[in-house]
Structures are given as structure tokens and as C-alpha cells.
N, C-alpha and C. Protein backbone atom coordinates (compact mmCIF):
# COMPACT_ATOMS: atom_id res chain seq x y z
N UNK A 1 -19.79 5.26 -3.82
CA UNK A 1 -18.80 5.84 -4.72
C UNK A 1 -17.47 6.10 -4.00
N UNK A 2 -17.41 6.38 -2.56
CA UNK A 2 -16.49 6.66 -2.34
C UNK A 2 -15.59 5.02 -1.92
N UNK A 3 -15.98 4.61 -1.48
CA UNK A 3 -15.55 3.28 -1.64
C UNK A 3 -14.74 2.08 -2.84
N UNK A 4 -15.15 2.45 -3.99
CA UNK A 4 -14.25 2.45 -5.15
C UNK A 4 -13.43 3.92 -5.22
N UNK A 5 -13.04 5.36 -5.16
CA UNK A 5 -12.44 6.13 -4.49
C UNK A 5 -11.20 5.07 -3.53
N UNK A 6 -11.85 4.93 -2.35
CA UNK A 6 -10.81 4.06 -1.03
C UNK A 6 -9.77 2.99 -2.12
N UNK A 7 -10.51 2.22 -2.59
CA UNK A 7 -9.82 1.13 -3.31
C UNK A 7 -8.61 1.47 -4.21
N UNK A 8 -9.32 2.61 -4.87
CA UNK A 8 -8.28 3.39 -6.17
C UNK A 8 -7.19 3.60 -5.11
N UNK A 9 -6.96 4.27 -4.41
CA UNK A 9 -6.09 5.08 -3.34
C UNK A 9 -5.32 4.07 -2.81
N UNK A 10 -6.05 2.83 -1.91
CA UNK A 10 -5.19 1.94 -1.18
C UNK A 10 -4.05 1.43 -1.78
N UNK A 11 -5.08 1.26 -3.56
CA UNK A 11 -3.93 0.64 -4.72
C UNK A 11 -2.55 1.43 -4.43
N UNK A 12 -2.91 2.59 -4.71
CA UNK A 12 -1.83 3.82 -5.25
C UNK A 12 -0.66 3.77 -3.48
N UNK A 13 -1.23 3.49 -2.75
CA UNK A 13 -0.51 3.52 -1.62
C UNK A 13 0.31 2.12 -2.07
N UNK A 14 0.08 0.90 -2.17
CA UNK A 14 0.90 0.03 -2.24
C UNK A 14 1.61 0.18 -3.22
N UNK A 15 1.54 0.58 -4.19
CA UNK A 15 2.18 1.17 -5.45
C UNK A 15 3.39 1.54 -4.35
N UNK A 16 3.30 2.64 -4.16
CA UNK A 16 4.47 3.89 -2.79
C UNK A 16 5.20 2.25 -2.36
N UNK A 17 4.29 1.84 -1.24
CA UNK A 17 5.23 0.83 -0.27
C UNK A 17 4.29 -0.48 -0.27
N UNK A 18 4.45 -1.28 -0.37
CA UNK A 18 3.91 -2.75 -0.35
C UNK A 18 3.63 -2.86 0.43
N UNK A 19 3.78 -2.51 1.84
CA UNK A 19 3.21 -3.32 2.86
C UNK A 19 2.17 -2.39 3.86
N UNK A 20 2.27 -1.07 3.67
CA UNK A 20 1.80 -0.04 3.99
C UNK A 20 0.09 -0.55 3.90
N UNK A 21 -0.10 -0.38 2.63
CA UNK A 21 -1.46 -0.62 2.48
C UNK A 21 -2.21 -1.74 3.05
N UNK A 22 -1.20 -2.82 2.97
CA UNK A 22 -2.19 -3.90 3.20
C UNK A 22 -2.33 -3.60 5.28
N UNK A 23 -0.83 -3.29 5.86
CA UNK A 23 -1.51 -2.88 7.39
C UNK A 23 -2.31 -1.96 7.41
N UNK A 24 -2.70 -0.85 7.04
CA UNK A 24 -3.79 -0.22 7.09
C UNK A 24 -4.72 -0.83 6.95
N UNK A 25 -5.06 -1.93 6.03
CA UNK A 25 -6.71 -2.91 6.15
C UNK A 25 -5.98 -3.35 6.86
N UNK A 26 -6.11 -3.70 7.52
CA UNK A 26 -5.43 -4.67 8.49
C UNK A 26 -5.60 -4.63 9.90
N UNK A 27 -5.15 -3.54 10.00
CA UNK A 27 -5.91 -2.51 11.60
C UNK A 27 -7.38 -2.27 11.15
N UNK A 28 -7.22 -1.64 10.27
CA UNK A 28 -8.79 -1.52 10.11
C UNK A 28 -9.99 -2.36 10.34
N UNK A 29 -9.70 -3.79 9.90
CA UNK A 29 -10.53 -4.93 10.15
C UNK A 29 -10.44 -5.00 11.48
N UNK A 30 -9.13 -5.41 12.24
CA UNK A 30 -8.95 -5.72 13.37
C UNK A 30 -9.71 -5.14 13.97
N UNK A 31 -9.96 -3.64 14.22
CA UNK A 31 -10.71 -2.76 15.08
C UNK A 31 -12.22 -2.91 14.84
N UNK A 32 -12.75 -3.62 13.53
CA UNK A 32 -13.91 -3.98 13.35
C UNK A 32 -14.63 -2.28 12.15
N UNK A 33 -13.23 -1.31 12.02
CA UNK A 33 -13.67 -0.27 11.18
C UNK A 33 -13.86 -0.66 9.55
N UNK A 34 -13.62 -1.61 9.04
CA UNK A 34 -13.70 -2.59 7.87
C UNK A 34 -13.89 -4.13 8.41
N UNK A 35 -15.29 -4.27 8.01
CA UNK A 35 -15.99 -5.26 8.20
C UNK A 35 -15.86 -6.52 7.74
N UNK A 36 -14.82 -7.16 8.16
CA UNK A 36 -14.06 -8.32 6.76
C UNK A 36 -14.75 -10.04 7.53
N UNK A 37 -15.50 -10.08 8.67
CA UNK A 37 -15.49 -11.22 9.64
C UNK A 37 -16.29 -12.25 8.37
N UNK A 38 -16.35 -13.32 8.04
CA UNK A 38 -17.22 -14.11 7.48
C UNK A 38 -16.63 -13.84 6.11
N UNK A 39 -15.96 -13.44 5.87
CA UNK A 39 -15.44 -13.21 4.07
C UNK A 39 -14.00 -13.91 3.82
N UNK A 40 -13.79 -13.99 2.52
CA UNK A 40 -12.69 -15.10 2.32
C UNK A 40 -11.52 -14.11 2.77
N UNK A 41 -11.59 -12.60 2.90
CA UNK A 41 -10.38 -11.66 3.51
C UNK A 41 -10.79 -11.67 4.61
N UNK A 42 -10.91 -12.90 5.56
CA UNK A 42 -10.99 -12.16 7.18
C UNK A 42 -9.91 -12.36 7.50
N UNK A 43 -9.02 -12.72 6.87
CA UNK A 43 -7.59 -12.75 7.57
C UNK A 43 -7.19 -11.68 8.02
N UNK A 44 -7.18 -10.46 7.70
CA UNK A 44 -6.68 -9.47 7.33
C UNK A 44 -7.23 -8.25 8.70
N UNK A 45 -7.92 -9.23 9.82
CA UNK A 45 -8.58 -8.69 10.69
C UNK A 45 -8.69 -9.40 12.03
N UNK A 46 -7.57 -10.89 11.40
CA UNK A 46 -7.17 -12.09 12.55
C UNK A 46 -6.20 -11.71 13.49
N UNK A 47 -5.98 -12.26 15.07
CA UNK A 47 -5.45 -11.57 15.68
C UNK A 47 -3.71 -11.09 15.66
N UNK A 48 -2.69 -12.05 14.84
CA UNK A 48 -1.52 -11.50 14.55
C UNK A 48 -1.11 -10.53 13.04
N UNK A 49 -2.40 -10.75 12.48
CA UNK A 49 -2.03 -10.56 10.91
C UNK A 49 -1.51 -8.45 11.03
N UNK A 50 -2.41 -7.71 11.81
CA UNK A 50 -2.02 -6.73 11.77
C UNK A 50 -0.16 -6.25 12.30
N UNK A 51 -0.05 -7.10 13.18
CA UNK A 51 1.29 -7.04 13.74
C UNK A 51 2.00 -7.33 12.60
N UNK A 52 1.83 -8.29 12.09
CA UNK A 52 2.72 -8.92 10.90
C UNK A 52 2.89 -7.78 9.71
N UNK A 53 1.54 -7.78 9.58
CA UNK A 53 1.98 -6.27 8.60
C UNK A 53 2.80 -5.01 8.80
N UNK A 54 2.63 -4.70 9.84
CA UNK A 54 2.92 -3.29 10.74
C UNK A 54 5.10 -4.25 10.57
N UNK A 55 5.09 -4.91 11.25
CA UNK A 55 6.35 -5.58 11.43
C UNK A 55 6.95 -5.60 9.59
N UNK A 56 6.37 -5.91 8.80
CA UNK A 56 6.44 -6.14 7.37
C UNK A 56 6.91 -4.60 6.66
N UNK A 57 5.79 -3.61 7.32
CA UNK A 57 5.99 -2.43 6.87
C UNK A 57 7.37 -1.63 7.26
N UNK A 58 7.36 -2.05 8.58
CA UNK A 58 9.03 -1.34 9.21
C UNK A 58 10.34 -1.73 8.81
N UNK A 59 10.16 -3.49 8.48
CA UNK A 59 11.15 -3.80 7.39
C UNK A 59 11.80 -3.21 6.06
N UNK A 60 10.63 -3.22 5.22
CA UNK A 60 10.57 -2.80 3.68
C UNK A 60 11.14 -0.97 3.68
N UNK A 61 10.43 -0.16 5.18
CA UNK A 61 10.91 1.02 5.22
C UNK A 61 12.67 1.05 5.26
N UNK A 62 13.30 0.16 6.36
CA UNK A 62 14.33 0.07 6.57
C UNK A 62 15.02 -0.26 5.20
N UNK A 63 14.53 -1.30 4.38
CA UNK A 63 15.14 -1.83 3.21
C UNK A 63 15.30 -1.10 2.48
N UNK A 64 14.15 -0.04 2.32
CA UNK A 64 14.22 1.35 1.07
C UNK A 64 15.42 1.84 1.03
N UNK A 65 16.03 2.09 2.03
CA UNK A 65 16.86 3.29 2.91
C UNK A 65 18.71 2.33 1.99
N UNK A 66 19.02 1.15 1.81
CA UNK A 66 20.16 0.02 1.48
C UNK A 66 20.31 0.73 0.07
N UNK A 67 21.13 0.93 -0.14
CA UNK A 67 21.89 1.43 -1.91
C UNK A 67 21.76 0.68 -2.80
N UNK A 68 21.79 -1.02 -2.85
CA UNK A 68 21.17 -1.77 -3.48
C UNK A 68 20.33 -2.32 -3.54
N UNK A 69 19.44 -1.70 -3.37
CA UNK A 69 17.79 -1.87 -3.49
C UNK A 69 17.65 -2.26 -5.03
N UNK A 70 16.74 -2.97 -5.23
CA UNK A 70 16.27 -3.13 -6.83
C UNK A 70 15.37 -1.99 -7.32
N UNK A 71 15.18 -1.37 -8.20
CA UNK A 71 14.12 -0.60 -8.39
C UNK A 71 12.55 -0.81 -8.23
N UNK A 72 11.63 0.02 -8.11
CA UNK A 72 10.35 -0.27 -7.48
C UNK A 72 9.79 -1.04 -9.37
N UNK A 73 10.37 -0.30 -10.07
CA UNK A 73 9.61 -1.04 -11.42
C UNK A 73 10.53 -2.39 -12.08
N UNK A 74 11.31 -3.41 -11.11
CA UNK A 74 11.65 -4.28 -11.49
C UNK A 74 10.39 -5.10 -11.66
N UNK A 75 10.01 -6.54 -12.32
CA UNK A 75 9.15 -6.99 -12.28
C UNK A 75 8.67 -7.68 -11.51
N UNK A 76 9.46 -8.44 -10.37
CA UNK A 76 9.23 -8.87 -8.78
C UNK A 76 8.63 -7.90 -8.41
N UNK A 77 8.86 -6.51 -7.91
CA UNK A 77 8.82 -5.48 -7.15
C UNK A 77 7.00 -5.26 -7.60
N UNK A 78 7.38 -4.75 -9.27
CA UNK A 78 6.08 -4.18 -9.60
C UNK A 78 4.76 -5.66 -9.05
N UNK A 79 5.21 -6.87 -9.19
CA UNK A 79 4.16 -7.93 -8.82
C UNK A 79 3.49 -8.28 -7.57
N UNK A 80 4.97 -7.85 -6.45
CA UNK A 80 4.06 -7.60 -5.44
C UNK A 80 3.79 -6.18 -4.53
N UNK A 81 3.71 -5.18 -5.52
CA UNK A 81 2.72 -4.08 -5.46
C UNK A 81 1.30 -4.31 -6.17
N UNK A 82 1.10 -5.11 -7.22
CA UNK A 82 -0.26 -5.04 -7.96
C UNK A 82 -0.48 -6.22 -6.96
N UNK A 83 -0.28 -7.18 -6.49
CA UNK A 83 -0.53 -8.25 -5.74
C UNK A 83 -1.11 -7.13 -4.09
N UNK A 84 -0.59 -6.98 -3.66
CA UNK A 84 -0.77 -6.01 -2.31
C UNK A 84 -1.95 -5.21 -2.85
N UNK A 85 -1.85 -4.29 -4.16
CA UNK A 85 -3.03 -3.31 -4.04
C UNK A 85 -4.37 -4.03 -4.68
N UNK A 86 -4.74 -4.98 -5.23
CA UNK A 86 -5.38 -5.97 -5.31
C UNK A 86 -6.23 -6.11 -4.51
N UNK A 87 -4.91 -7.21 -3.43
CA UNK A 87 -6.31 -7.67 -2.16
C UNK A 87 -6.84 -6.44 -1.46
N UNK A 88 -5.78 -5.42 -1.20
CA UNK A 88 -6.79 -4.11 -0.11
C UNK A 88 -7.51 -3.80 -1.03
N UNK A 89 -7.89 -3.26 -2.33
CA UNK A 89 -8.74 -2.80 -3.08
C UNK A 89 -10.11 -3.71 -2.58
N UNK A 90 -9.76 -5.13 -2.85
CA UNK A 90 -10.73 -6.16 -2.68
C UNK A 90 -10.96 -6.27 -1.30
N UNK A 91 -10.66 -5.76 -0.67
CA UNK A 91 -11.08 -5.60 1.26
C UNK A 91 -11.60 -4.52 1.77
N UNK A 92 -11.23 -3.63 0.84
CA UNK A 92 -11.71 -2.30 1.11
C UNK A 92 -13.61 -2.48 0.62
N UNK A 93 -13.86 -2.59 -0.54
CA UNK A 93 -15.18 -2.85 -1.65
C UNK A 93 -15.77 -3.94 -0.90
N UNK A 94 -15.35 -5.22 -0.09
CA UNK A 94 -15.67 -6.20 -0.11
C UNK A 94 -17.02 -6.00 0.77
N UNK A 95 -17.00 -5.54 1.74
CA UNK A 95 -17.88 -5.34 3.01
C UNK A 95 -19.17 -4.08 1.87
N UNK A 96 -19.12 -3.80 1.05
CA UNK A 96 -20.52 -3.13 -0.09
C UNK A 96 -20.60 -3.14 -1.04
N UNK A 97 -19.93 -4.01 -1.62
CA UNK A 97 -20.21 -3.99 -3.07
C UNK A 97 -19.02 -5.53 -3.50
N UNK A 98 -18.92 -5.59 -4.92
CA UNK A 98 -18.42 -6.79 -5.44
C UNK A 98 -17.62 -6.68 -5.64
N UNK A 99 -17.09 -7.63 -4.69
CA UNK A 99 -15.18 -7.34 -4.41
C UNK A 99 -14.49 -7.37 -5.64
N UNK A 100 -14.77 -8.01 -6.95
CA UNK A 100 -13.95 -7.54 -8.09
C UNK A 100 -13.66 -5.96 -8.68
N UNK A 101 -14.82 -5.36 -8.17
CA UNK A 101 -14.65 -3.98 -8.30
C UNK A 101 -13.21 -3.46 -7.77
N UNK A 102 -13.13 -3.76 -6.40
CA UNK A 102 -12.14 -3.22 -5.62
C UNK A 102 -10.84 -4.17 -5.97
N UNK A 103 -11.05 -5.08 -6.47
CA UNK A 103 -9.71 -5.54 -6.48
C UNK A 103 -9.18 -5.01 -7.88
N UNK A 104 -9.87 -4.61 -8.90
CA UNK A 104 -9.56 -4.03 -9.93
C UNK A 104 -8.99 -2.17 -9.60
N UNK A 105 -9.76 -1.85 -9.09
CA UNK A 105 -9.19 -0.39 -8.40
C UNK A 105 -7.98 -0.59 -7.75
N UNK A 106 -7.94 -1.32 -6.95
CA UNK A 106 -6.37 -1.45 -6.34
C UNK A 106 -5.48 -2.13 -7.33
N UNK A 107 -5.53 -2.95 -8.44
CA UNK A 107 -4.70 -2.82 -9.66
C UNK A 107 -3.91 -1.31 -10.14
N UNK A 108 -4.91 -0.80 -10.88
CA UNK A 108 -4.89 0.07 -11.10
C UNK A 108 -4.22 1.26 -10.77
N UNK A 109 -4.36 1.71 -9.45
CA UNK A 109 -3.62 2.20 -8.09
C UNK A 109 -2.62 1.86 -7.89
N UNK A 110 -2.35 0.97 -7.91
CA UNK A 110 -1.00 0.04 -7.62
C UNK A 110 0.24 0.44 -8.83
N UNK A 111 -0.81 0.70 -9.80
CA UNK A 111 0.28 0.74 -11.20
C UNK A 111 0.25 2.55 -11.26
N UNK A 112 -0.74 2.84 -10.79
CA UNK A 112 -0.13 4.46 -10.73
C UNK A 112 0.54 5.10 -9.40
N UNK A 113 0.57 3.80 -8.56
CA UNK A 113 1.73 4.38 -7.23
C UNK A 113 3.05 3.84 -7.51
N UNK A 114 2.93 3.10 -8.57
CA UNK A 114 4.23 2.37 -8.83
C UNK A 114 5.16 3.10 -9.16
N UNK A 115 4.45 3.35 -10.62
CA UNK A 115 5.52 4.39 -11.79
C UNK A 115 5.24 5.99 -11.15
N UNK A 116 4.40 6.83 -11.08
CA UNK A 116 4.13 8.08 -10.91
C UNK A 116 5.11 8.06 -9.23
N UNK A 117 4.95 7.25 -8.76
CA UNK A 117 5.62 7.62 -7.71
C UNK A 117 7.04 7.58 -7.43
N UNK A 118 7.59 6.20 -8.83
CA UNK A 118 9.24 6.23 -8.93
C UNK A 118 9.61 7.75 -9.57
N UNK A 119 8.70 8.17 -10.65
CA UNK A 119 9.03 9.00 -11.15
C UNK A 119 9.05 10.33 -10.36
N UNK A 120 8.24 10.37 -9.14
CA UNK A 120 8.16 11.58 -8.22
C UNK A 120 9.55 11.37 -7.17
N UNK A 121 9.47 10.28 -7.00
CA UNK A 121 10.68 10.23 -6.46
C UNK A 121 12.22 10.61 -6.23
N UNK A 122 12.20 10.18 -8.14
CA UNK A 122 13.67 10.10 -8.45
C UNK A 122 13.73 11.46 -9.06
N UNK A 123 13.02 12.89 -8.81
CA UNK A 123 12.69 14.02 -9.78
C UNK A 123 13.17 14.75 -8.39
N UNK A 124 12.41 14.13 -7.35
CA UNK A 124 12.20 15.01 -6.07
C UNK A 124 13.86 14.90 -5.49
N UNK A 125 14.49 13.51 -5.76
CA UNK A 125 15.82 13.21 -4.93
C UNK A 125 16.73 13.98 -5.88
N UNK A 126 16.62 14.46 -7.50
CA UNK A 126 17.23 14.80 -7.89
C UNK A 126 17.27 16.34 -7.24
N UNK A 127 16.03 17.04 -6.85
CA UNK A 127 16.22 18.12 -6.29
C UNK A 127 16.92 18.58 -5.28
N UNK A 128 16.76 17.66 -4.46
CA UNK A 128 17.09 17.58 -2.94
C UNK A 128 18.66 17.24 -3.47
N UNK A 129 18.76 16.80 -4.08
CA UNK A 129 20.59 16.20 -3.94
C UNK A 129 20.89 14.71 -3.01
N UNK A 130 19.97 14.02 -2.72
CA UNK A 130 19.93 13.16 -2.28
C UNK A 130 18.31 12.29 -2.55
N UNK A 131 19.01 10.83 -2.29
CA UNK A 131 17.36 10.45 -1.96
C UNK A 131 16.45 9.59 -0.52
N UNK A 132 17.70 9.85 0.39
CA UNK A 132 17.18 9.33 1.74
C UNK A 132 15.79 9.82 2.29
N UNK A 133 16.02 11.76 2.55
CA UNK A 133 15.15 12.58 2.78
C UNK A 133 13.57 12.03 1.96
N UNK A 134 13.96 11.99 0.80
CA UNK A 134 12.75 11.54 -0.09
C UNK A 134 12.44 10.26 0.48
N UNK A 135 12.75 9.42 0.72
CA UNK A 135 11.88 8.17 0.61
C UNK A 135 11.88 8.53 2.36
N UNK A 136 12.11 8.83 3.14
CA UNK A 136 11.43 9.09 4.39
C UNK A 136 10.43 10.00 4.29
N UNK A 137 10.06 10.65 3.32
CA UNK A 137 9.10 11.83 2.92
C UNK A 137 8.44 10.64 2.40
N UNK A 138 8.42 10.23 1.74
CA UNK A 138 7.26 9.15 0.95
C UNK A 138 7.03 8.21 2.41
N UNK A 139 7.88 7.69 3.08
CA UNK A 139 7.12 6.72 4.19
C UNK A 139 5.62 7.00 4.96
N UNK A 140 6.64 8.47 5.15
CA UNK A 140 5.38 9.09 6.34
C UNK A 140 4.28 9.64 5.56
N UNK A 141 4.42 9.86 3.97
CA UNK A 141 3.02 10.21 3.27
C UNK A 141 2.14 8.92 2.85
N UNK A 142 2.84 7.78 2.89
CA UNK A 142 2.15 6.47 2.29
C UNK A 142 1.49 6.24 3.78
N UNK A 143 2.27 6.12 5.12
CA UNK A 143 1.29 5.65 5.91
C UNK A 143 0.42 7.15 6.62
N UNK A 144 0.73 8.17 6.76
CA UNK A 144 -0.57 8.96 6.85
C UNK A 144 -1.87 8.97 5.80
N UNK A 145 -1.19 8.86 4.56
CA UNK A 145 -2.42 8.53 3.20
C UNK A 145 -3.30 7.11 4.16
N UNK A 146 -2.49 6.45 3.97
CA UNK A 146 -3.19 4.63 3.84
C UNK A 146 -4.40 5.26 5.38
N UNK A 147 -3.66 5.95 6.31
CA UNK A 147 -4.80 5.60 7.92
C UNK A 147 -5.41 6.75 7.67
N UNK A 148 -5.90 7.92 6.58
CA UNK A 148 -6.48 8.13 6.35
C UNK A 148 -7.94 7.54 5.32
N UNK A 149 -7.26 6.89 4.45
CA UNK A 149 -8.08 6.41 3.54
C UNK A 149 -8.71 5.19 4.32
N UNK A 150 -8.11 4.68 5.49
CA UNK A 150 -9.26 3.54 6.02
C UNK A 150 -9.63 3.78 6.91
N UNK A 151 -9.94 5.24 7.60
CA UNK A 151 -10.59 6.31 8.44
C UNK A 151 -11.72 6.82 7.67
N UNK A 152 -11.21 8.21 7.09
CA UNK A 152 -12.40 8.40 6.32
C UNK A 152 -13.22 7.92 5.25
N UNK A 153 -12.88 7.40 4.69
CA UNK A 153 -13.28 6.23 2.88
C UNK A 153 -13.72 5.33 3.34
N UNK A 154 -13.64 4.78 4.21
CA UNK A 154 -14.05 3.16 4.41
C UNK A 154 -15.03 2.87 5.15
């Protein structure tokens, strides 16, 4: 149970940041703490793929931060958040149960880190009077969430 739990969550993290989630599986496999070797996601545990993510994630952080950013609910944006929370859903489930489970949870997730989180966002920056502070507040909660959830959940 808690494992569909992990999946729901990973979703909701890529929802936040796209690339967040998927390096968290990512290290995770690598280290052998998500068991991905012999499955059609062993990529995700091959020896550059975690760098790539981690490198992917520091980008997209930097990009947040640019004034013309597109919004997170444009339809590019929203596609590859449900695309990202997808496969970790499905990497997370994959190693006990039937990876459609998990790739449906990280849908799901994905679409409530999407919107609930633009909307926490743009509520929270309205408070603050800015929205830099905020989305550096969301960085460091998407990747402490994500290396929690593939610590303890997984």
C-alpha cells in the first residue's frame, strides 16, 4: 500500500518540477534502493542517467527563476509533467506490483502537483510580494519531498 502512496507523491513532485522526480528514481535505482535491473525502466539506474537528471534538475531550477517562463499549466509544460510523473510512478510500483498501477498514480500526482501547486504558488508569491523566494521554497520542498519518498516509501 505504501508503494502506490510513493507513486501518488513522486507524481505530485513532478507536477512541482519535472525533473526532480524522475532524479530521485534515478539515484534510487542507481544505489540499487529501487530495484529497476532487468525491467524495461532500468535505465533509470544506468550509469550516467542519474547525473543527467540531477544536471536536468539544476537547469529547469535555474529556468524557473527567468520572467518569461511559460506557465507550469501551459500544455507543453503540463505534458511533460504527466509524462515525468508517469514513468517514476511506473518505477516506483514496478519492482512489486503492476507497473500500470504506478504509472497511473504518478498521472494523477502529476496533475495535482501541477495545478494545486501553481495555485499554491502564485497565492504564496502574492503574499510574499514577490515570487523568487517562493519558487526557491518549492525547489528545496520538491527535492527534500522526492529523497524522502524514495527513502522511506520505496
Amino acid at each position: 500500500m505504501l508503494t502506490y502512496l510513493a507513486a501518488l507523491l513522486i507524481g505530485v513532485i513532478a507536477g512541482l518540477r519535472t525533473f526532480t522526480a524522475p532524479a530521485a528514481v534515478s539515484w534510487a535505482a542507481y544505489f540499487g534502493a529501487l530495484p529497476l535491473a532487468g525491467t524495461r525502466l532500468a535505465f533509470f539506474g544506468a550509469g550516467l542517467t542519474p547525473y543527467i537528471f540531477t544536471a536536468l534538475l539544476i537547469w529547469e531550477s535555474i529556468f524557473d527563476q527567468l520572467p518569461r517562463v511559460p506557465t507550469r499549466k501551459s500544455p507543453p509544460q503540463v505534458i511533460g509533467r504527466v509524462a515525468s510523473g508517469a514513468l517514476c510512478g511506473a518505477a516506483v510500483v514496478m519492482p512489486h506490483s503492476w507497473w500500470v498501477f504506478g504509472l497511473c498514480e504518478g498521472i494523477i500526482g502529476a496533475l495535482i502537483g501541477t495545478f494545486a501547486g501553481y495555485e499554491l504558488r502564485v497565492r504564496l508569491a502574492r503574499a510574499v510580494g514577490r515570487d523568487r523566494p517562493v519558487a526557491i521554497i518549492e525547489d528545496v520542498v520538491a527535492v527534500v519531498a522526492a529523497v524522502l519518498i524514495v527513502t522511506l516509501l520505496v
